[in-house]
PDB file of C-alpha atoms and ligand atoms in Angstrom:
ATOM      1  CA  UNK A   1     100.710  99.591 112.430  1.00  0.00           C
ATOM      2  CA  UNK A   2      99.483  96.733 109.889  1.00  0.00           C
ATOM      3  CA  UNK A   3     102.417  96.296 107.397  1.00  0.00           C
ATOM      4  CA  UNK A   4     101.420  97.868 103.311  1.00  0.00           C
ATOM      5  CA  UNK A   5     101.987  95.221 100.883  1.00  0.00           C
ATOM      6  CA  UNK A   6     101.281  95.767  97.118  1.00  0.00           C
ATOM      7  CA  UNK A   7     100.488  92.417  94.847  1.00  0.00           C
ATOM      8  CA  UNK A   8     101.040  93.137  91.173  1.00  0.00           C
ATOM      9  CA  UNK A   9      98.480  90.496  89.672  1.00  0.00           C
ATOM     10  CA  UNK A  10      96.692  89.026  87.058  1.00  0.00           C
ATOM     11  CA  UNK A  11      97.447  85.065  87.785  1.00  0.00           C
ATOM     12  CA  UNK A  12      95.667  82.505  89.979  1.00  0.00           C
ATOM     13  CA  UNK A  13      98.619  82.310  92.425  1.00  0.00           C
ATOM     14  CA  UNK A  14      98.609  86.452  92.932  1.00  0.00           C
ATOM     15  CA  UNK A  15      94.401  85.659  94.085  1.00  0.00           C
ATOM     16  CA  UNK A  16      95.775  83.065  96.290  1.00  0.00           C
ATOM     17  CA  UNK A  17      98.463  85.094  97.700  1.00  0.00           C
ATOM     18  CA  UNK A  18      96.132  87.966  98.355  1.00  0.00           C
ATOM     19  CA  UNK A  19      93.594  86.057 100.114  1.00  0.00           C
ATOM     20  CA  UNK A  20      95.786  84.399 102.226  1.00  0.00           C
ATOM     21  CA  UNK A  21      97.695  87.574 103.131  1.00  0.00           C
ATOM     22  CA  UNK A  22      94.429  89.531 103.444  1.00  0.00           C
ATOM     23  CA  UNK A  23      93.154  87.220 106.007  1.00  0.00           C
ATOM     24  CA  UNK A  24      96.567  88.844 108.268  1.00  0.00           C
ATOM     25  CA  UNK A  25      95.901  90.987 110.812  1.00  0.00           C
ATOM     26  CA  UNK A  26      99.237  92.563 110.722  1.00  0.00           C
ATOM     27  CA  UNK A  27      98.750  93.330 106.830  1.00  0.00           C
ATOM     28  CA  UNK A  28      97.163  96.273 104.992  1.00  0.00           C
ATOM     29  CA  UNK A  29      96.940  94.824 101.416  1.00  0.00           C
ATOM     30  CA  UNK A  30      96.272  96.287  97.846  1.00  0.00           C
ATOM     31  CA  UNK A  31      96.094  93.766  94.947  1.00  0.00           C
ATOM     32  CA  UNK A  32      96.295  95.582  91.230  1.00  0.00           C
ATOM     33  CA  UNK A  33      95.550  94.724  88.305  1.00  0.00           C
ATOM     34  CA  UNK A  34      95.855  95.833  84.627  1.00  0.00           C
ATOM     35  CA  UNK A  35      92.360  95.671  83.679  1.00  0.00           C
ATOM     36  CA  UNK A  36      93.058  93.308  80.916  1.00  0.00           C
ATOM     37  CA  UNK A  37      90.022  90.902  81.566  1.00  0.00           C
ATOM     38  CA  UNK A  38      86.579  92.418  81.315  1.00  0.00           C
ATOM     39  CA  UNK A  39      85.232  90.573  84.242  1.00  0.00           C
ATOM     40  CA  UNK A  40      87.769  89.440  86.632  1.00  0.00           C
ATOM     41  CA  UNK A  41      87.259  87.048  88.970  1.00  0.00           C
ATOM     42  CA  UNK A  42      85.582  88.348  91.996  1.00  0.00           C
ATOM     43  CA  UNK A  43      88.473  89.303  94.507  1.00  0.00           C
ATOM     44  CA  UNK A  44      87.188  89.654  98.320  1.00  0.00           C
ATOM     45  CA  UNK A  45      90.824  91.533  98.938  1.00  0.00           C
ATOM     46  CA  UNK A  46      91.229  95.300  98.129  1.00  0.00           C
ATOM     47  CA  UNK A  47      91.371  95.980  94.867  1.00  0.00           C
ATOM     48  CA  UNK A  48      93.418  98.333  92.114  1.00  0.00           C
ATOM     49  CA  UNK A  49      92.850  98.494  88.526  1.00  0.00           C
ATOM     50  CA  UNK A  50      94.640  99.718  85.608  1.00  0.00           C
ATOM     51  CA  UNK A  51      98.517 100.904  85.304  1.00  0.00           C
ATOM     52  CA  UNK A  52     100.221 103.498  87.288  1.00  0.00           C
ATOM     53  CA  UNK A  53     101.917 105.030  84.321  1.00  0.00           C
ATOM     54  CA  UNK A  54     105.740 103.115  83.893  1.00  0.00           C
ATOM     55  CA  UNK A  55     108.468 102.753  86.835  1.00  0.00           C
ATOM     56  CA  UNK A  56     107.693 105.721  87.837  1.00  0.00           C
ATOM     57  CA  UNK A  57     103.966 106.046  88.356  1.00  0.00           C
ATOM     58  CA  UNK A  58     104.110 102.917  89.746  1.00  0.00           C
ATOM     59  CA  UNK A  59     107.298 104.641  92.413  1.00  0.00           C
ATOM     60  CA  UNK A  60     105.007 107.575  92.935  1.00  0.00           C
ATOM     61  CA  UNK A  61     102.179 104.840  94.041  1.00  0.00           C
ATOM     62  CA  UNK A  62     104.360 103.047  95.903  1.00  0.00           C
ATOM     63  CA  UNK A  63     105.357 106.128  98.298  1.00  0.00           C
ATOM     64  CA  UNK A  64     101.771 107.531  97.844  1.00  0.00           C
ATOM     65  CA  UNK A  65     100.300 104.350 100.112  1.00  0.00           C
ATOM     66  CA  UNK A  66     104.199 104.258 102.071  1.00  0.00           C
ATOM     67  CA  UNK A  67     104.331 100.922 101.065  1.00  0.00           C
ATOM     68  CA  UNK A  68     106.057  98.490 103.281  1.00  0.00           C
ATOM     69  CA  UNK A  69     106.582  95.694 100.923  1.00  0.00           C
ATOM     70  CA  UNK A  70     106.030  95.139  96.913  1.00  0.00           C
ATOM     71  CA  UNK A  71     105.305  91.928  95.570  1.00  0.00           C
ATOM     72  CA  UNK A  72     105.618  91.113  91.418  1.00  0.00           C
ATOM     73  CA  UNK A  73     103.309  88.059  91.366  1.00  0.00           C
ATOM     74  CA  UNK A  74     102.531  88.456  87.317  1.00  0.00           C
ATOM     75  CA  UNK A  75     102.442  86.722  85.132  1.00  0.00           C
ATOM     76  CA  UNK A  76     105.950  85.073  83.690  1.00  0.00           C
ATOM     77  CA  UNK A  77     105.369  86.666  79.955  1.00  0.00           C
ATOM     78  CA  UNK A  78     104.066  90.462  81.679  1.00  0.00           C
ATOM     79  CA  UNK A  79     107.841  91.250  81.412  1.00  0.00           C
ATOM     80  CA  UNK A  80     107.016  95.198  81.461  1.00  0.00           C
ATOM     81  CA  UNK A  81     105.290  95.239  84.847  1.00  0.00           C
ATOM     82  CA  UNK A  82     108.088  93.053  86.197  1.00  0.00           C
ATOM     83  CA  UNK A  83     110.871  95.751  84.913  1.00  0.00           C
ATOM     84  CA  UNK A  84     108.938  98.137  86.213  1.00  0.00           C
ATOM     85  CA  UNK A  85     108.491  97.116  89.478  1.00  0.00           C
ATOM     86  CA  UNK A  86     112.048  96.344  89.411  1.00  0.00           C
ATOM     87  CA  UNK A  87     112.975  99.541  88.994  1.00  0.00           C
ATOM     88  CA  UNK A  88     109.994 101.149  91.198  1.00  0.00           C
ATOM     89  CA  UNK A  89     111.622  99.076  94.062  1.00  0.00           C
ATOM     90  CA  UNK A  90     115.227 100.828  93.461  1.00  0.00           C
ATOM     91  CA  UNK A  91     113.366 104.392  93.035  1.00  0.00           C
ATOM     92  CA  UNK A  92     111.851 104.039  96.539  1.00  0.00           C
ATOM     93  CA  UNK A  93     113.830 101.025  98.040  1.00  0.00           C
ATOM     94  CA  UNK A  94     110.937  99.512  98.769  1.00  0.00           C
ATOM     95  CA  UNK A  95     112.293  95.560  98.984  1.00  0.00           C
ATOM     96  CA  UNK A  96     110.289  93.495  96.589  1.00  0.00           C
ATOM     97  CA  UNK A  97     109.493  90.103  96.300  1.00  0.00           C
ATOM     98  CA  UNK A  98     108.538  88.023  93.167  1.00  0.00           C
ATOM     99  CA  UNK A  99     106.336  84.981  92.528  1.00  0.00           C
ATOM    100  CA  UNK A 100     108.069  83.203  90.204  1.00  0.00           C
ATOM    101  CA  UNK A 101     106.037  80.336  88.809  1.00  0.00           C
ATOM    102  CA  UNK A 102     108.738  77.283  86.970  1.00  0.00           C
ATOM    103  CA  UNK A 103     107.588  76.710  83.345  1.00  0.00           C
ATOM    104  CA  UNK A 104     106.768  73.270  82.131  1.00  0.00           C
ATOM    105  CA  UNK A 105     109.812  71.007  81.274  1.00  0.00           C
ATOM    106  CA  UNK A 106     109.801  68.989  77.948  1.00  0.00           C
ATOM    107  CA  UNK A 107     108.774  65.216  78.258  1.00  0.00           C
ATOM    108  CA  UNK A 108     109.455  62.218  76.329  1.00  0.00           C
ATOM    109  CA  UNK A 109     107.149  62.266  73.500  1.00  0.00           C
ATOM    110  CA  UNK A 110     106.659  66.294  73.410  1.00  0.00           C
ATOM    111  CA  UNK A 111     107.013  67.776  69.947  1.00  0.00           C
ATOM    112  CA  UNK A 112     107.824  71.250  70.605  1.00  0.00           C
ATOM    113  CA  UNK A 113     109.472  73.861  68.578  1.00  0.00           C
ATOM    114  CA  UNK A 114     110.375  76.839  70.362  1.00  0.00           C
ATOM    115  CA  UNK A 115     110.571  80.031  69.438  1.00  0.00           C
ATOM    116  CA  UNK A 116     111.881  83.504  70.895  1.00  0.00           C
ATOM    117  CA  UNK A 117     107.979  85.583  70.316  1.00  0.00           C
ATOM    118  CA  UNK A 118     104.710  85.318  68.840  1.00  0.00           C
ATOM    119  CA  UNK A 119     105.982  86.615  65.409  1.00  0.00           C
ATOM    120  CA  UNK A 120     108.644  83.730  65.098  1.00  0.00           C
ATOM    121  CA  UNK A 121     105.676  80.967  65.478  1.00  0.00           C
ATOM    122  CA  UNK A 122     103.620  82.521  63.177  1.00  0.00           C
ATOM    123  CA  UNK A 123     106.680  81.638  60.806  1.00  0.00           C
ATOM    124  CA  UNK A 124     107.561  78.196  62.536  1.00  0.00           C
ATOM    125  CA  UNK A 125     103.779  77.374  61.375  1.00  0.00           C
ATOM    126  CA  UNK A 126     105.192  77.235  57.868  1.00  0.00           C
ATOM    127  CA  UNK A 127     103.814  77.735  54.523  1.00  0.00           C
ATOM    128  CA  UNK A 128     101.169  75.137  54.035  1.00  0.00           C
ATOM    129  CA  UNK A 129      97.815  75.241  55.560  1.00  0.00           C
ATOM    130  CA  UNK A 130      97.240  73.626  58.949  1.00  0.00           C
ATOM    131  CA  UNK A 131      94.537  73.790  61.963  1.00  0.00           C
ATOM    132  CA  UNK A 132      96.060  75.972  64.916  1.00  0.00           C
ATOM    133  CA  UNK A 133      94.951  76.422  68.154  1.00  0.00           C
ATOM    134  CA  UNK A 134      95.962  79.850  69.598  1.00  0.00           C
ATOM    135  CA  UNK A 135      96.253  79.082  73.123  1.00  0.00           C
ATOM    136  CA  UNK A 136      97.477  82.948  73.473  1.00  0.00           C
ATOM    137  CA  UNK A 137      95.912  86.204  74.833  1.00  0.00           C
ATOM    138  CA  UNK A 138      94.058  87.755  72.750  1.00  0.00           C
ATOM    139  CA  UNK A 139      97.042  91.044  73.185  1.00  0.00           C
ATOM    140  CA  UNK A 140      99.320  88.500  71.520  1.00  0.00           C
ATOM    141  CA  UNK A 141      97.124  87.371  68.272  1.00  0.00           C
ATOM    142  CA  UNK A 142      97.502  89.873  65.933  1.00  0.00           C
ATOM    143  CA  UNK A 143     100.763  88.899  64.343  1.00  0.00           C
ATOM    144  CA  UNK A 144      99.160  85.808  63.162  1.00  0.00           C
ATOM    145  CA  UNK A 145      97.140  88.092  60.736  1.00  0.00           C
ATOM    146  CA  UNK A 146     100.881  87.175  58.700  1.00  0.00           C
ATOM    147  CA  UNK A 147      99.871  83.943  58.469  1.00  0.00           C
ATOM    148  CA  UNK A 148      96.594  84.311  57.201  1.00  0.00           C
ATOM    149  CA  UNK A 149      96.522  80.352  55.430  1.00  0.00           C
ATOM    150  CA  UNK A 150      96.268  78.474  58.057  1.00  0.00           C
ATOM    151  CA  UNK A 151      92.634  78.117  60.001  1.00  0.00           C
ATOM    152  CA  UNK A 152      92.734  79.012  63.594  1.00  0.00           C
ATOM    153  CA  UNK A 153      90.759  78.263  66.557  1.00  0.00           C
ATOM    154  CA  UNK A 154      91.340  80.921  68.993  1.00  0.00           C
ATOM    155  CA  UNK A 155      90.109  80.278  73.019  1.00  0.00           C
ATOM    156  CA  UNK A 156      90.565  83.782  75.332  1.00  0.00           C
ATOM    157  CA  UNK A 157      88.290  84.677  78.320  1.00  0.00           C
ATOM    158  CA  UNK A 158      87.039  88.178  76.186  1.00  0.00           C
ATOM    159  CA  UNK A 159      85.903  88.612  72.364  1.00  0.00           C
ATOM    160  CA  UNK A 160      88.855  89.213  70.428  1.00  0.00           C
ATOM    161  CA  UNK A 161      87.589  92.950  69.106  1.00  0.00           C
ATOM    162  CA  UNK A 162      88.255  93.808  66.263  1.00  0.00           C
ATOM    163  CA  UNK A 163      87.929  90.021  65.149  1.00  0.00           C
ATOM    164  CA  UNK A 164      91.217  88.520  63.491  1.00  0.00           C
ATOM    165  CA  UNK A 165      92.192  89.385  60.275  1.00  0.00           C
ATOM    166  CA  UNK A 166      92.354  86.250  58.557  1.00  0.00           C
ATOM    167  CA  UNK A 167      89.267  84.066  56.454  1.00  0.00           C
ATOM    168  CA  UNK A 168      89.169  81.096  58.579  1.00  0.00           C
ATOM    169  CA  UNK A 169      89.042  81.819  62.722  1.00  0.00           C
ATOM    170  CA  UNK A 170      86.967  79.943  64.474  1.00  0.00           C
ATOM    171  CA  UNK A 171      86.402  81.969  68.769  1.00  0.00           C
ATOM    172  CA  UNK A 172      85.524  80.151  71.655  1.00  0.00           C
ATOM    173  CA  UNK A 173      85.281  82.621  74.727  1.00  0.00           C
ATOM    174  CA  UNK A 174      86.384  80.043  78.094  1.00  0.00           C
ATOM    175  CA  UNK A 175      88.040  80.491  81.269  1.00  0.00           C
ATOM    176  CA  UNK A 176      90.543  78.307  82.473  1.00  0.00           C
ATOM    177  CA  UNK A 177      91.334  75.758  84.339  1.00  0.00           C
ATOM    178  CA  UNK A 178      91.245  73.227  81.453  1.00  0.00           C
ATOM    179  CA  UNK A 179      91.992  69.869  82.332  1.00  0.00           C
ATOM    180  CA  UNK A 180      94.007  67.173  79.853  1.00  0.00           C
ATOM    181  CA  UNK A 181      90.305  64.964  78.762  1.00  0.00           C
ATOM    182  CA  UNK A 182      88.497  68.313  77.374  1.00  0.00           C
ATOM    183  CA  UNK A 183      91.680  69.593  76.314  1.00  0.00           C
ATOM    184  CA  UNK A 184      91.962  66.526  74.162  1.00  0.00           C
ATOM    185  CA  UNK A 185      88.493  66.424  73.073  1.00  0.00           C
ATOM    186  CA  UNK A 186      88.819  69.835  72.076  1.00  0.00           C
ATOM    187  CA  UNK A 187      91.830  69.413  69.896  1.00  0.00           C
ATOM    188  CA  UNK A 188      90.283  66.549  68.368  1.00  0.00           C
ATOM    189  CA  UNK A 189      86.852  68.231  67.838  1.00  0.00           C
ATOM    190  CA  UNK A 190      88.718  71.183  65.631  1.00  0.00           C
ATOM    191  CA  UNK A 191      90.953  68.441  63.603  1.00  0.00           C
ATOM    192  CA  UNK A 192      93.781  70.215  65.314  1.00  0.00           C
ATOM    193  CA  UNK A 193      97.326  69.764  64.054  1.00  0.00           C
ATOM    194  CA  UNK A 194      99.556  72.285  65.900  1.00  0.00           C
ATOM    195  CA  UNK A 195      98.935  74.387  68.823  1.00  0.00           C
ATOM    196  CA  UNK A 196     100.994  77.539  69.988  1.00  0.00           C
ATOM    197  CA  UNK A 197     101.779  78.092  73.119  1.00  0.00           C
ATOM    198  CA  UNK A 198     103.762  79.922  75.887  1.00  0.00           C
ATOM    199  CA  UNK A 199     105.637  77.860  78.413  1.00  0.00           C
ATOM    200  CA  UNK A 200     103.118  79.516  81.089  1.00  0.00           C
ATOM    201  CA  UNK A 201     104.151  76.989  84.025  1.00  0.00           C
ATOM    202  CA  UNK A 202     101.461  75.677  86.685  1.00  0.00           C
ATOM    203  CA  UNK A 203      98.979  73.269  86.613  1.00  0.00           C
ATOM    204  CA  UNK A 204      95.830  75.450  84.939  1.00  0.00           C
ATOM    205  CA  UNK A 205      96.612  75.074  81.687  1.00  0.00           C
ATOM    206  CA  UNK A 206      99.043  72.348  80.959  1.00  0.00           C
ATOM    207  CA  UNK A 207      95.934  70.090  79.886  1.00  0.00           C
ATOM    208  CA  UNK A 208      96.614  70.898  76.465  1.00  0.00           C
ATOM    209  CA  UNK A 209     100.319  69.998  76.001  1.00  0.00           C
ATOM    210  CA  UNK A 210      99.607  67.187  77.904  1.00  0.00           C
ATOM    211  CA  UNK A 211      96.604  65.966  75.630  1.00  0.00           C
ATOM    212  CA  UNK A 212      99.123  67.329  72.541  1.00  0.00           C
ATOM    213  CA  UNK A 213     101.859  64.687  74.104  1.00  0.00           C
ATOM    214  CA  UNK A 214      99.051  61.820  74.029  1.00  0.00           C
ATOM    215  CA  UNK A 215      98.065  62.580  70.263  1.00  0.00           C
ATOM    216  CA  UNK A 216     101.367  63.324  68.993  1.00  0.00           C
ATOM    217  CA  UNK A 217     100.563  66.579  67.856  1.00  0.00           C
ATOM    218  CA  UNK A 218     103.288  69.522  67.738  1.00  0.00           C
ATOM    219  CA  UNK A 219     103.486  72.689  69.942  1.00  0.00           C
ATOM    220  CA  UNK A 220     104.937  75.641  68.566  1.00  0.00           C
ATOM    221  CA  UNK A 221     106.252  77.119  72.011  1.00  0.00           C
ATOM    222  CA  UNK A 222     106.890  80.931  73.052  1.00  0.00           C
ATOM    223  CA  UNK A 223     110.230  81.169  75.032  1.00  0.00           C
ATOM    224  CA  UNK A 224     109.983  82.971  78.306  1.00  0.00           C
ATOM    225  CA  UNK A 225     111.021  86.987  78.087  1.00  0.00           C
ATOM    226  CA  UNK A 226     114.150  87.632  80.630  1.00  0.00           C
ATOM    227  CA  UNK A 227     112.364  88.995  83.790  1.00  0.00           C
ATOM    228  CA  UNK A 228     114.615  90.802  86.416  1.00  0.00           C
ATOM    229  CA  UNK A 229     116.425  89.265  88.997  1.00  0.00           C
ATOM    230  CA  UNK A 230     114.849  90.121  92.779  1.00  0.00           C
ATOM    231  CA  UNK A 231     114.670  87.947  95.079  1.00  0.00           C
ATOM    232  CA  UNK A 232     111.476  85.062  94.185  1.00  0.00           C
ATOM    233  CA  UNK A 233     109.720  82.399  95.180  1.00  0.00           C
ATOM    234  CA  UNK A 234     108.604  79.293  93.027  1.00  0.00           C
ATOM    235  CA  UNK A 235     105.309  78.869  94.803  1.00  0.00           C
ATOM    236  CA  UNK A 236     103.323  80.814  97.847  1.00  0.00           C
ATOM    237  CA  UNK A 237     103.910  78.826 100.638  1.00  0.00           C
ATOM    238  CA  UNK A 238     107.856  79.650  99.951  1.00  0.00           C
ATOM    239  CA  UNK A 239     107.075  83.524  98.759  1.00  0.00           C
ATOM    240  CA  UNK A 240     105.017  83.835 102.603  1.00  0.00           C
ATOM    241  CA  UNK A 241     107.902  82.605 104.608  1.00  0.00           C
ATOM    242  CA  UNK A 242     109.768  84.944 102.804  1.00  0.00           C
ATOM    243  CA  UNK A 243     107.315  87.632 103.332  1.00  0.00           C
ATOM    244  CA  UNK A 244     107.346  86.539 106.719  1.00  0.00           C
ATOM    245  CA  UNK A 245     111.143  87.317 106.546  1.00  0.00           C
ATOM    246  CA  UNK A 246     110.715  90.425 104.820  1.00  0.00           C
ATOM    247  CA  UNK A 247     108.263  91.842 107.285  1.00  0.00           C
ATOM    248  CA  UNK A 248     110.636  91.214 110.607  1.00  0.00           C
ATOM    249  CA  UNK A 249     112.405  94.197 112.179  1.00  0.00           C
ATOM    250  CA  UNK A 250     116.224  93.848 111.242  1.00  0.00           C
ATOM    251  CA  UNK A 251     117.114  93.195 114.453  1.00  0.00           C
ATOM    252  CA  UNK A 252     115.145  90.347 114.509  1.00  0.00           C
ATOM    253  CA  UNK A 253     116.485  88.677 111.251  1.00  0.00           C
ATOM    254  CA  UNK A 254     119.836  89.615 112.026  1.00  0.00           C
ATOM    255  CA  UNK A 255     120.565  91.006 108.809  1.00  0.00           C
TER     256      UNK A 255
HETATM  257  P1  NAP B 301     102.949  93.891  80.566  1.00  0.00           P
HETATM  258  O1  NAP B 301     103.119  93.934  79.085  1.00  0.00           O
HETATM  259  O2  NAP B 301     104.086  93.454  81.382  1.00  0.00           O
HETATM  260  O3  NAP B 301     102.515  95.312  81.123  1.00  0.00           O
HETATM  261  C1  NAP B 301     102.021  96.340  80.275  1.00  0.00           C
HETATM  262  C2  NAP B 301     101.509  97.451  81.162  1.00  0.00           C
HETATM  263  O4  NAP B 301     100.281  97.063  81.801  1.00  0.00           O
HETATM  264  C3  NAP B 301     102.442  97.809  82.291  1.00  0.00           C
HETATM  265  O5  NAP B 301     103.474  98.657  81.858  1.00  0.00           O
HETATM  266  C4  NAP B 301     101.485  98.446  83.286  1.00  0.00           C
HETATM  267  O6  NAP B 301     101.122  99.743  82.857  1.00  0.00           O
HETATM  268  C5  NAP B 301     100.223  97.610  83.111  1.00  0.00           C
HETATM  269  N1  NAP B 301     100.148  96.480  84.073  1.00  0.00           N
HETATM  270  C6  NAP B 301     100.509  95.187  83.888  1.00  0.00           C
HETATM  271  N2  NAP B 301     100.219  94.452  84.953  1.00  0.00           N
HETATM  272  C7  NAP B 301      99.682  95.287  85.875  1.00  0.00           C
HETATM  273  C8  NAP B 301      99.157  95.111  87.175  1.00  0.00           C
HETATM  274  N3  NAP B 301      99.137  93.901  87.777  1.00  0.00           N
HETATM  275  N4  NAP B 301      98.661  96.215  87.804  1.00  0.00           N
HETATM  276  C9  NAP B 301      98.662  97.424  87.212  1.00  0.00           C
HETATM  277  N5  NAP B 301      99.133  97.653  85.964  1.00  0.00           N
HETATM  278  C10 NAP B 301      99.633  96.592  85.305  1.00  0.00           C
HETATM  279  O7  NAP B 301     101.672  93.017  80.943  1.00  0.00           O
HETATM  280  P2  NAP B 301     100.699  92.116  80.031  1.00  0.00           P
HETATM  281  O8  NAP B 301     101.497  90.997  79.468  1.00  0.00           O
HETATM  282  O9  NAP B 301      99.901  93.012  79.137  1.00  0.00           O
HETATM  283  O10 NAP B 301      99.747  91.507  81.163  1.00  0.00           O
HETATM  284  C11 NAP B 301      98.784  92.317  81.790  1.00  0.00           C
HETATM  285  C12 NAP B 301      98.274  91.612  83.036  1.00  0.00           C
HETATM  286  O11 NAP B 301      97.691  90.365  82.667  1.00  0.00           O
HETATM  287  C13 NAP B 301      99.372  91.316  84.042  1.00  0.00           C
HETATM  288  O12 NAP B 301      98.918  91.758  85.300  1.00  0.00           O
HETATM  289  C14 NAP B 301      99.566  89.819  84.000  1.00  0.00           C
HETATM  290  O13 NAP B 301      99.824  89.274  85.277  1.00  0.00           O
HETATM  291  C15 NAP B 301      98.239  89.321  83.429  1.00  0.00           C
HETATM  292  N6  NAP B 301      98.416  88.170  82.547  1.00  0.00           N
HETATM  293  C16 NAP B 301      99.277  88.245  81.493  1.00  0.00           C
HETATM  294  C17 NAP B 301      99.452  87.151  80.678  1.00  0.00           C
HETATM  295  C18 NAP B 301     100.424  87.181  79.535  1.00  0.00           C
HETATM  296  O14 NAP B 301     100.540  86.170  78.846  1.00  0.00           O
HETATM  297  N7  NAP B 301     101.130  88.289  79.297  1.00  0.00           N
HETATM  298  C19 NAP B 301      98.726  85.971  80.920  1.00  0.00           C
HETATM  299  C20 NAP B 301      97.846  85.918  82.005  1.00  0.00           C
HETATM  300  C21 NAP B 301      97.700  87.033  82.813  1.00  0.00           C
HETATM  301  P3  NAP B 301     101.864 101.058  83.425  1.00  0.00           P
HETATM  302  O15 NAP B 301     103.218 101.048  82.780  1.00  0.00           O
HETATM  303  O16 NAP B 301     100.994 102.182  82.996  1.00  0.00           O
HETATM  304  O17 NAP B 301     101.942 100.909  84.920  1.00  0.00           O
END
């Protein structure tokens, strides 16, 4: 019998994961996602979409396909699906794994100022006007509606609906990866002064604190949320050895 795995998804490394562990003969696998992003990328793995319904609709799921293994390969800032799977896993003690990607690490001649959430940089953007880039989900612009002075560029993958409150926004509807040279040009293009950010991690989108470094320019950055602590991986080759682990009769592991 292949071996069930659920991917929780949403992030280039989950794709990756799936389509190497999809290309298994010994696996039966089911990648979800939210159903966030109008048009995902196209996924040749089995595909889920939309939430189960908390800990434990997601539980329910989990015995519904008698999963053998569930993996949390969100994104570092989806802290609710990583709870939740969390505490699916002890429901139905179903082991889980997590993809844990590092975040970025401060270099010499970052300017960052970080702060705990979304709200808190709106306020770290201070009273005066300024240009901002948004480099946030569109979920996670709405606070900035507070801060309605400043002039914002805002960059997601779908049209912020309804549009943001505020009298100067300027959209641009892209897709990632964005490497450092357009990052830069961008940010000069739009006159930008500060950008906010979360400390995502990876390689996709670290163009723009990168190009921010080289121009000197400050980036208000989002603190990680607390995730759970299950056993995780920093990249995939690691998380499939330990899936590989995961997957071997007891007696074989010795454990
Ligand atoms: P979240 O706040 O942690 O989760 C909110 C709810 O969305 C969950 O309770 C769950 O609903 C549903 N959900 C989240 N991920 C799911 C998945 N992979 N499959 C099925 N249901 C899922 O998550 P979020 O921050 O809104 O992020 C949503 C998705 O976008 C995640 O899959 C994440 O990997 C991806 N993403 C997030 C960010 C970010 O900055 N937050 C950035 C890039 C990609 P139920 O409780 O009903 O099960």
């Amino acid at each position: 019998m292949p071996h069930r795995i659920l991917i929780l998804g949403g992030t280039i490394e989950a794709r990756q994961l799936a389509g190497r562990l999809a290309a298994r003969p010994d696996v039966d696998l089911t990648l979800s996602l939210a159903g966030r992003t109008e048009n995902p990328v196209a996924q040749q793995v089995p595909t889920r979409v939309g939430g189960f319904g908390g800990a434990e609709g997601l539980a329910a799921y989990l015995e519904g396909i008698k999963a053998d293994l569930l993996i949390d390969a969100t994104h570092p800032y989806a802290a609710r699906i990583s709870d939740n799977a969390a505490e699916a896993a002890r429901l139905t003690g179903v082991p889980i794994l997590a993809l844990r990607r590092p975040g970025w690490e401060r270099q010499q001649g970052d300017r960052w100022t970080e702060v705990n959430d979304a709200a808190n940089a709106a306020v770290a953007l201070g009273r005066t006007a300024r240009r901002v880039f948004l480099a946030l989900g569109r979920q996670d612009v709405g606070v900035f509606e507070a801060a309605a002075q400043h002039h914002y560029l805002l960059r997601s993958v779908d049209p912020v609906e309804p549009p943001l409150g505020v009298p100067h926004v300027d959209y641009l509807l892209a897709r990632g990866p964005f490497d450092e040279a357009d990052e830069r040009r961008l940010l000069i293009e739009h006159g930008i002064d500060v950008i906010v950010s979360k400390n995502s991690g990876g390689e996709a989108t670290y163009g723009k604190i990168a190009a921010a470094r080289a121009l000197g320019i400050e980036v208000v950055m989002i603190r990680r949320p607390v995730l759970p602590a299950v056993p995780s991986a920093a990249g995939i080759l690691e998380l499939l050895a330990m899936v590989d682990h995961s997957l071997r009769p007891v007696a074989e592991r010795g454990v």
